[in-house]
PDB file of C-alpha atoms in Angstrom:
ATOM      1  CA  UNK A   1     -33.285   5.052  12.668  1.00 61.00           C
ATOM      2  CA  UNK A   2     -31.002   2.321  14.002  1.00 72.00           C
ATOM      3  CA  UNK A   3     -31.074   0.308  10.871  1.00 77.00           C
ATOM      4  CA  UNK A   4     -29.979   3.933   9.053  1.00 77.00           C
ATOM      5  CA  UNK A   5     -27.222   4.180  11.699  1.00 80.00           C
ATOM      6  CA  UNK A   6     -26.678   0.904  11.079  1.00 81.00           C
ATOM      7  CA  UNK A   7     -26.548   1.095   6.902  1.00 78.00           C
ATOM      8  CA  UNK A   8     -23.787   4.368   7.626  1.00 82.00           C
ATOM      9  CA  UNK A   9     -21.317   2.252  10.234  1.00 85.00           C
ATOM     10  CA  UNK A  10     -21.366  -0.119   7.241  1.00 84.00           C
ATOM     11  CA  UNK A  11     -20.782   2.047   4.429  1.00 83.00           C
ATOM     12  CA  UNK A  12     -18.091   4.006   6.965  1.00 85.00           C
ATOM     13  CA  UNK A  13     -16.453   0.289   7.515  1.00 87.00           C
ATOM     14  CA  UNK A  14     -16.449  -0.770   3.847  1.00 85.00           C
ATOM     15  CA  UNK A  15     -14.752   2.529   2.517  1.00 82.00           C
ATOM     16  CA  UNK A  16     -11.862   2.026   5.412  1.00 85.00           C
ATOM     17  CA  UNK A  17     -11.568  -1.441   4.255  1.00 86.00           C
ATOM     18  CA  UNK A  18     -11.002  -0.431   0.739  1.00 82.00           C
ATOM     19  CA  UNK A  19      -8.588   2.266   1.303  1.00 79.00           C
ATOM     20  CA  UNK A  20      -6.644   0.403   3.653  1.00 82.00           C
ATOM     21  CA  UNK A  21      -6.743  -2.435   0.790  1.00 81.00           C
ATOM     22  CA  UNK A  22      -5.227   0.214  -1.834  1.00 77.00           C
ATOM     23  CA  UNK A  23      -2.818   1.586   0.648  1.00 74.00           C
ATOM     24  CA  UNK A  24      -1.654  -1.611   1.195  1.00 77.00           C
ATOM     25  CA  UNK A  25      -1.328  -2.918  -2.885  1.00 71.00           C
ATOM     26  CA  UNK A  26       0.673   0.521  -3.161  1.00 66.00           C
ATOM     27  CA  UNK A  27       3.283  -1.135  -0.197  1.00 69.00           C
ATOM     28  CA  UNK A  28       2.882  -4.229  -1.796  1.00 66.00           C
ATOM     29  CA  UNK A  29       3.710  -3.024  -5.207  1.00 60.00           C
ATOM     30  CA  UNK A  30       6.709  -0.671  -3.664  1.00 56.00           C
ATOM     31  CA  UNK A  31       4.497   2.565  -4.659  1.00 53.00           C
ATOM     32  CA  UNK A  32       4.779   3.996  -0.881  1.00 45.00           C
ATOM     33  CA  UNK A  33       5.698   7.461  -3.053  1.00 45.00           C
ATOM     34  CA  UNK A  34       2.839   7.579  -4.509  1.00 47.00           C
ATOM     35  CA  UNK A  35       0.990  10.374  -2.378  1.00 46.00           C
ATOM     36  CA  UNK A  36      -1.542  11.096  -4.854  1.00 49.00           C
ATOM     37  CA  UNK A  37      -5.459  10.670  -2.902  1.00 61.00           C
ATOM     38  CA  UNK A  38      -6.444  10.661  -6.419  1.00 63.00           C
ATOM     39  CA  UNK A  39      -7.547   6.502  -6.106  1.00 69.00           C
ATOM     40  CA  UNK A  40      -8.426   6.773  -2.527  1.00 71.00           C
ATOM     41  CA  UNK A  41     -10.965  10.066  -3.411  1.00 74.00           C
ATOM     42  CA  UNK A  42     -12.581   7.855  -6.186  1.00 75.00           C
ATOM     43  CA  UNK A  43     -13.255   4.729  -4.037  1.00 77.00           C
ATOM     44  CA  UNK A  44     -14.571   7.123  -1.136  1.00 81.00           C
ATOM     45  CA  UNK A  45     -17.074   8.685  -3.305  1.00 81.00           C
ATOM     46  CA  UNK A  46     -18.171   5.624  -5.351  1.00 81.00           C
ATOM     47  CA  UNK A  47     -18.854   3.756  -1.649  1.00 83.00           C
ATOM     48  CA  UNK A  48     -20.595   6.623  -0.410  1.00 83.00           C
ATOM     49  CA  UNK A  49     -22.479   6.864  -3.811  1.00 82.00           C
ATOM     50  CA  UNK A  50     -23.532   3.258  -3.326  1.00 82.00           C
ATOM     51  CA  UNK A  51     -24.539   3.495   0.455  1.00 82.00           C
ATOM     52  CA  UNK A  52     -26.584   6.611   0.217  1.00 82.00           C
ATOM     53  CA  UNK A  53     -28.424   4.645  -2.674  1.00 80.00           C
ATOM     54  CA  UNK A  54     -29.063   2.253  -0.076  1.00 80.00           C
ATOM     55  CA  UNK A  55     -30.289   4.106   2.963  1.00 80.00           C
ATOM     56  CA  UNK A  56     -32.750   5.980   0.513  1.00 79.00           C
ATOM     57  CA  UNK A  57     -34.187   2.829  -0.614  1.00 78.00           C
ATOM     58  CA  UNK A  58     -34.409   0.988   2.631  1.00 78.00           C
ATOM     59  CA  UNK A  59     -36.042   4.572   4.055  1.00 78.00           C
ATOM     60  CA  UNK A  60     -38.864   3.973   1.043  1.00 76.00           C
ATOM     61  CA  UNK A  61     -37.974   7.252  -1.278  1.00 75.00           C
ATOM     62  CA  UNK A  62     -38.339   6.746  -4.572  1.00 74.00           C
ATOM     63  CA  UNK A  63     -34.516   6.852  -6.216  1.00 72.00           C
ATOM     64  CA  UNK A  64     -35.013   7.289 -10.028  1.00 74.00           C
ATOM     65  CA  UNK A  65     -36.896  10.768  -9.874  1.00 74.00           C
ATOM     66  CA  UNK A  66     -33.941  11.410  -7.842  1.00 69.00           C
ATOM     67  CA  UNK A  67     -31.333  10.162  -9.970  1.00 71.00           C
ATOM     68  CA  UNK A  68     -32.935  11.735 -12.717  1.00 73.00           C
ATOM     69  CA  UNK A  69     -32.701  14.800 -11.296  1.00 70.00           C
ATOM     70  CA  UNK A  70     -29.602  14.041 -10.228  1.00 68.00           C
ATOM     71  CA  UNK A  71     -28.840  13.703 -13.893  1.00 70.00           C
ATOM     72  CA  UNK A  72     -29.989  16.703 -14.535  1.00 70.00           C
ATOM     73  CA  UNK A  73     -27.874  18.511 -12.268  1.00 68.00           C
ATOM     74  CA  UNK A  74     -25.287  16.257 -12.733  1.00 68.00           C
ATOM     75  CA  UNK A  75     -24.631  17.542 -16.828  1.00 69.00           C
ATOM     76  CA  UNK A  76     -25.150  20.946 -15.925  1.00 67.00           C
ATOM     77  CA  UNK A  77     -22.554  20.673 -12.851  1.00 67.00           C
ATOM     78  CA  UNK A  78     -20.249  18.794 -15.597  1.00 63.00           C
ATOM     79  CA  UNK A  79     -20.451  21.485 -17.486  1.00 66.00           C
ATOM     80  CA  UNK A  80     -19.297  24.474 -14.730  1.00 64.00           C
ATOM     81  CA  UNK A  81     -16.835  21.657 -13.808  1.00 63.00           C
ATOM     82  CA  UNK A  82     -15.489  20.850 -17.054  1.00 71.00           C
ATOM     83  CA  UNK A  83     -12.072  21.823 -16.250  1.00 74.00           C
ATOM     84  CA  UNK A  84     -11.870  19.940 -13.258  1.00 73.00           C
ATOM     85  CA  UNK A  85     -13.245  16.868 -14.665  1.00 72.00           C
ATOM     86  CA  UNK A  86     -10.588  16.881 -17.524  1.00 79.00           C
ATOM     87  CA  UNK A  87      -8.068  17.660 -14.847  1.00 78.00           C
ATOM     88  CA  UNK A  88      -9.087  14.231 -12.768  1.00 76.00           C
ATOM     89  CA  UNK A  89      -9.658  12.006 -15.892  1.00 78.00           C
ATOM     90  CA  UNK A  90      -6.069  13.106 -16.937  1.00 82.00           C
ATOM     91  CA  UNK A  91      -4.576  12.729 -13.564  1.00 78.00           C
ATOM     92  CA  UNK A  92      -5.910   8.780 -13.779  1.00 77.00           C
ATOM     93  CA  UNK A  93      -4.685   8.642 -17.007  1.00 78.00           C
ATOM     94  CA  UNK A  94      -1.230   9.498 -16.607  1.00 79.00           C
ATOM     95  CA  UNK A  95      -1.090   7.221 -13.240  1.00 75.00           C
ATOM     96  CA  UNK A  96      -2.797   4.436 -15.437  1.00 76.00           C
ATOM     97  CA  UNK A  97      -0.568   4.513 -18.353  1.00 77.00           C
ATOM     98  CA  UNK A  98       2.604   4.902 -15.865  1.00 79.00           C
ATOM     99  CA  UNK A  99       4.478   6.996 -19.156  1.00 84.00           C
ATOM    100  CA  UNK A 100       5.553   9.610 -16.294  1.00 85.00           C
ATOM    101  CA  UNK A 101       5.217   8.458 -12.555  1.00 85.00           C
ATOM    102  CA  UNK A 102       6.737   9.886  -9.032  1.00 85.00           C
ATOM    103  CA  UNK A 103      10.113   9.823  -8.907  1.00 86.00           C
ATOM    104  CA  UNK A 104      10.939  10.502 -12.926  1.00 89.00           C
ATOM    105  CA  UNK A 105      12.734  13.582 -13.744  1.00 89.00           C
ATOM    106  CA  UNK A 106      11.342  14.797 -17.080  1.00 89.00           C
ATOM    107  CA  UNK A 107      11.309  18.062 -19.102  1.00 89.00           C
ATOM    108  CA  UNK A 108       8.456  20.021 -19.833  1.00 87.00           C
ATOM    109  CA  UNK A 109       7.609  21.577 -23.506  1.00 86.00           C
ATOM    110  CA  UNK A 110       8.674  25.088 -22.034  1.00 84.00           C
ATOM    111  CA  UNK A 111      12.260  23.725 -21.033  1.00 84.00           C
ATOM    112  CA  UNK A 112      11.475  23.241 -16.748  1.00 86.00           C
ATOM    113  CA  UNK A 113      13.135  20.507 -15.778  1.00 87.00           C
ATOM    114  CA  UNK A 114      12.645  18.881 -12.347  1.00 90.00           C
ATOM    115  CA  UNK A 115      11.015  15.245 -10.513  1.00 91.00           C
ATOM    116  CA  UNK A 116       7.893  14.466 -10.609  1.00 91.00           C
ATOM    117  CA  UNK A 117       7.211  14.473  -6.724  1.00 90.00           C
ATOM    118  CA  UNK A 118       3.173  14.172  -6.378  1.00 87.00           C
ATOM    119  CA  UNK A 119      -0.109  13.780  -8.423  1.00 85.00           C
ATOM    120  CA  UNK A 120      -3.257  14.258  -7.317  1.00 80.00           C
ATOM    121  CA  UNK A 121      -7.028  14.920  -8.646  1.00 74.00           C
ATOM    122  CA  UNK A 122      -5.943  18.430  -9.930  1.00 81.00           C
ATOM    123  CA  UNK A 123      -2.470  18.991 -10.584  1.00 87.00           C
ATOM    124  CA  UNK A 124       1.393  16.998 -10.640  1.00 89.00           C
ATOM    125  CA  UNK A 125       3.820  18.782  -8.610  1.00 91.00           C
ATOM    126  CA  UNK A 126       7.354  19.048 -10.218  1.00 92.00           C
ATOM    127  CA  UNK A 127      10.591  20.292  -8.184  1.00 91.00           C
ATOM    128  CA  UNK A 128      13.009  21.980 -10.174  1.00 89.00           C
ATOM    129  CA  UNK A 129      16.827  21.225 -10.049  1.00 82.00           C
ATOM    130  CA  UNK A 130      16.789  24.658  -7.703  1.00 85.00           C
ATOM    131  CA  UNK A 131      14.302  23.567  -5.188  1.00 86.00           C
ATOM    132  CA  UNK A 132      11.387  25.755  -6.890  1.00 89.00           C
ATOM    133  CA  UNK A 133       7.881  23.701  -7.420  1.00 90.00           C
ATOM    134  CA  UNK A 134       5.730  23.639 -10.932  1.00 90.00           C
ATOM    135  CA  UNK A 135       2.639  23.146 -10.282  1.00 90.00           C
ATOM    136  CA  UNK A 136       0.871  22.036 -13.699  1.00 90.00           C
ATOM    137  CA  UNK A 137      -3.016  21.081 -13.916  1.00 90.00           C
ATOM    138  CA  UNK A 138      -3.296  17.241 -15.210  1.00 88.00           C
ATOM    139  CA  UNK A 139      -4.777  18.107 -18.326  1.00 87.00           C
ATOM    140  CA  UNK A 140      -1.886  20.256 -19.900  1.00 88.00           C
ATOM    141  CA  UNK A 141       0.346  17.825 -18.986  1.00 86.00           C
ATOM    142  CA  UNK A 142      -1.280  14.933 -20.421  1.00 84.00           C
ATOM    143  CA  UNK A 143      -1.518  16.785 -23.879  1.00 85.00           C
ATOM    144  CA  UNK A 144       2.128  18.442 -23.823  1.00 84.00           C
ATOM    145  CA  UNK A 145       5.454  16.487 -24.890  1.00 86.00           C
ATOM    146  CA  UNK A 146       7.117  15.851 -21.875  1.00 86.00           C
ATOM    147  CA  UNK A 147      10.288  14.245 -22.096  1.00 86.00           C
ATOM    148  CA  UNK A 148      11.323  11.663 -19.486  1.00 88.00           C
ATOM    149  CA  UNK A 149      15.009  11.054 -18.474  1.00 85.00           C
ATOM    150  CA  UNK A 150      13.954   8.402 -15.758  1.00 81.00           C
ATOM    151  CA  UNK A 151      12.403   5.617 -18.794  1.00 79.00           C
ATOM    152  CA  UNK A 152      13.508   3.266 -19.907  1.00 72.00           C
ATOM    153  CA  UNK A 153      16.606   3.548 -17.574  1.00 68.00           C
ATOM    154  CA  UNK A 154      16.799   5.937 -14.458  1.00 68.00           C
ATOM    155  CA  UNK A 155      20.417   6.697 -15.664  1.00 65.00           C
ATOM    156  CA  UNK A 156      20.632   9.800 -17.560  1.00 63.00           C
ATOM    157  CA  UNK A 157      23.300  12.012 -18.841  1.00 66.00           C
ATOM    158  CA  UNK A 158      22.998  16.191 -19.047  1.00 66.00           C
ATOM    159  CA  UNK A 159      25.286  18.456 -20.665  1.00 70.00           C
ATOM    160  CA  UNK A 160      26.455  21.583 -18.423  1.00 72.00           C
ATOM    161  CA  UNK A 161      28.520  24.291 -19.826  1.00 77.00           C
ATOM    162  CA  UNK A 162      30.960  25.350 -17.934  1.00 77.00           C
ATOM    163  CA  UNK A 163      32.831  28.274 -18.768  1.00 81.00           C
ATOM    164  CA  UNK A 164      36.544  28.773 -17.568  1.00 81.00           C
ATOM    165  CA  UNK A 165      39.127  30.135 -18.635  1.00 83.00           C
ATOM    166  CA  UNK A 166      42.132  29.397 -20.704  1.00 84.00           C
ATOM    167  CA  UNK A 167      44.565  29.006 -18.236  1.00 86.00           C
ATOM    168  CA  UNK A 168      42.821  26.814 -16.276  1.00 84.00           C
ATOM    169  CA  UNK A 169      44.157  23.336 -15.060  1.00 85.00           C
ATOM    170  CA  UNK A 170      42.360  20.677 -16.624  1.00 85.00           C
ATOM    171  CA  UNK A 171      42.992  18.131 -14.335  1.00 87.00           C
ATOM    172  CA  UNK A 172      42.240  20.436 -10.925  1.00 88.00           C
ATOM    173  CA  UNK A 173      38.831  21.458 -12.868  1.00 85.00           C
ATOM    174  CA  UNK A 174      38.302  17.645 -13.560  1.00 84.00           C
ATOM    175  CA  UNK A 175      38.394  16.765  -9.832  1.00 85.00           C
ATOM    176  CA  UNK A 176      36.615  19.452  -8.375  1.00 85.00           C
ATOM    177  CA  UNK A 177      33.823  18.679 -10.737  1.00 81.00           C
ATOM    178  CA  UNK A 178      33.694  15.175  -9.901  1.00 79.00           C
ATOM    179  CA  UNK A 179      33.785  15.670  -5.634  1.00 80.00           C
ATOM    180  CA  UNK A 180      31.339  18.018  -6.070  1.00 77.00           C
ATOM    181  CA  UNK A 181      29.416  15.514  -8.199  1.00 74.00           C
ATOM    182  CA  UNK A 182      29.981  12.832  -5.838  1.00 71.00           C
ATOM    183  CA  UNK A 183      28.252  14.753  -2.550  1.00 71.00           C
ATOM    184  CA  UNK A 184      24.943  15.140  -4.199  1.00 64.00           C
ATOM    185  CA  UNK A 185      25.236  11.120  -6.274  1.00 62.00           C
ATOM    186  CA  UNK A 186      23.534   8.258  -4.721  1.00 57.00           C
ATOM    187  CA  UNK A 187      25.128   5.309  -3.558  1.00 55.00           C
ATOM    188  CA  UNK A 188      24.768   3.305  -6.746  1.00 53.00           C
ATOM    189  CA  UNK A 189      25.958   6.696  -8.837  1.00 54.00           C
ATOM    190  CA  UNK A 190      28.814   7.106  -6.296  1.00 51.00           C
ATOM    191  CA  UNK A 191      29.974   3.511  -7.324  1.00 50.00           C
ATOM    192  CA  UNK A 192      30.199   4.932 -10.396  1.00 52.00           C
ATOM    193  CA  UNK A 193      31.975   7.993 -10.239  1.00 51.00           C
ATOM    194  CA  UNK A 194      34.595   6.708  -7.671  1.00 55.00           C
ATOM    195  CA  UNK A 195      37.906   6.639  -9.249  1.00 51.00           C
ATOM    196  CA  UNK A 196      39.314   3.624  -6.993  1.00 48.00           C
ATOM    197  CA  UNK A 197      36.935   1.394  -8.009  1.00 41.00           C
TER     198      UNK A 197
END
């Protein structure tokens, strides 16, 4: 029983060593947005996977009627699951290829436009220009055109009508537009838009 105990603080240790490790490449790699568990919930279960493997060997039980039957189980979870699977494989696959990633403002086929502000196992979390939050599973996004304003620049321009009328003063209009531009630009855009400069 102590070696078991023993085994578990091990596999405990080594799956806190590897998250840290990935937590820390993120910082490294100046991906502290990325809030996604998506990584971290794969190298948790592999390392668990691994050391439970392990403790049933060392403990004598034989492990390929097990895993066998695990197989078993496994294709007919997979398919009650299948959803969910597609949903995680396309959730690495969008973090993988890096075409959309947190931070990018994109547009979806149906028009919604917004940043991408999380993805995780399941879904990616968009917030609209109006503070509202889509919330579409991986898979659909990974197969829909999405069109991303943030690549290969993060400048982008957008056209917004605005209607006035005919008597109104150009120039007045053109400053109002552009001070309330500048209290929502960042610095770098405010550089831009700042006529003394």
């Amino acid at each position: 029983i102590n070696i078991v105990i023993l085994i578990s603080s091990i596999i405990i240790l080594t799956e806190q060593l590897f998250t840290r490790l990935f937590e820390r490449h993120f910082k490294d790699k100046n991906l502290e947005e990325v809030k996604t568990g998506l990584f971290l919930f794969l190298i948790k279960v592999a390392v668990y996977t691994v050391g439970i493997i392990v403790i049933l060997s060392y403990l004598g039980i034989e492990i390929l009627p097990i895993i066998t039957t695990l197989g078993i189980g496994g294709l007919l979870i997979g398919l009650a699951l299948k959803d969910t699977f597609s949903n995680i494989f396309s959730g690495i696959y969008i973090l993988t290829e890096k075409n959309i990633k947190i931070g990018d403002f994109i547009e979806l086929e149906n028009g919604k436009r917004g940043y991408v502000i999380n993805i995780n196992w399941r879904a990616t979390t968009i917030r609209t220009l109006t503070n509202d939050l889509i919330i579409i599973p991986n898979e659909k996004l990974a197969q829909s055109v999405a069109y991303n304003y943030s690549e290969p620049v993060k400048e982008t321009r957008m056209i917004i009508e605005l209607h006035v009328s005919y008597n109104t003063d150009i120039e007045k209009l053109e400053a109002v537009v552009l001070e309330e531009t500048y209290k929502f630009a960042s610095e770098d855009q405010r550089l831009l838009l700042d006529p003394q400069i």
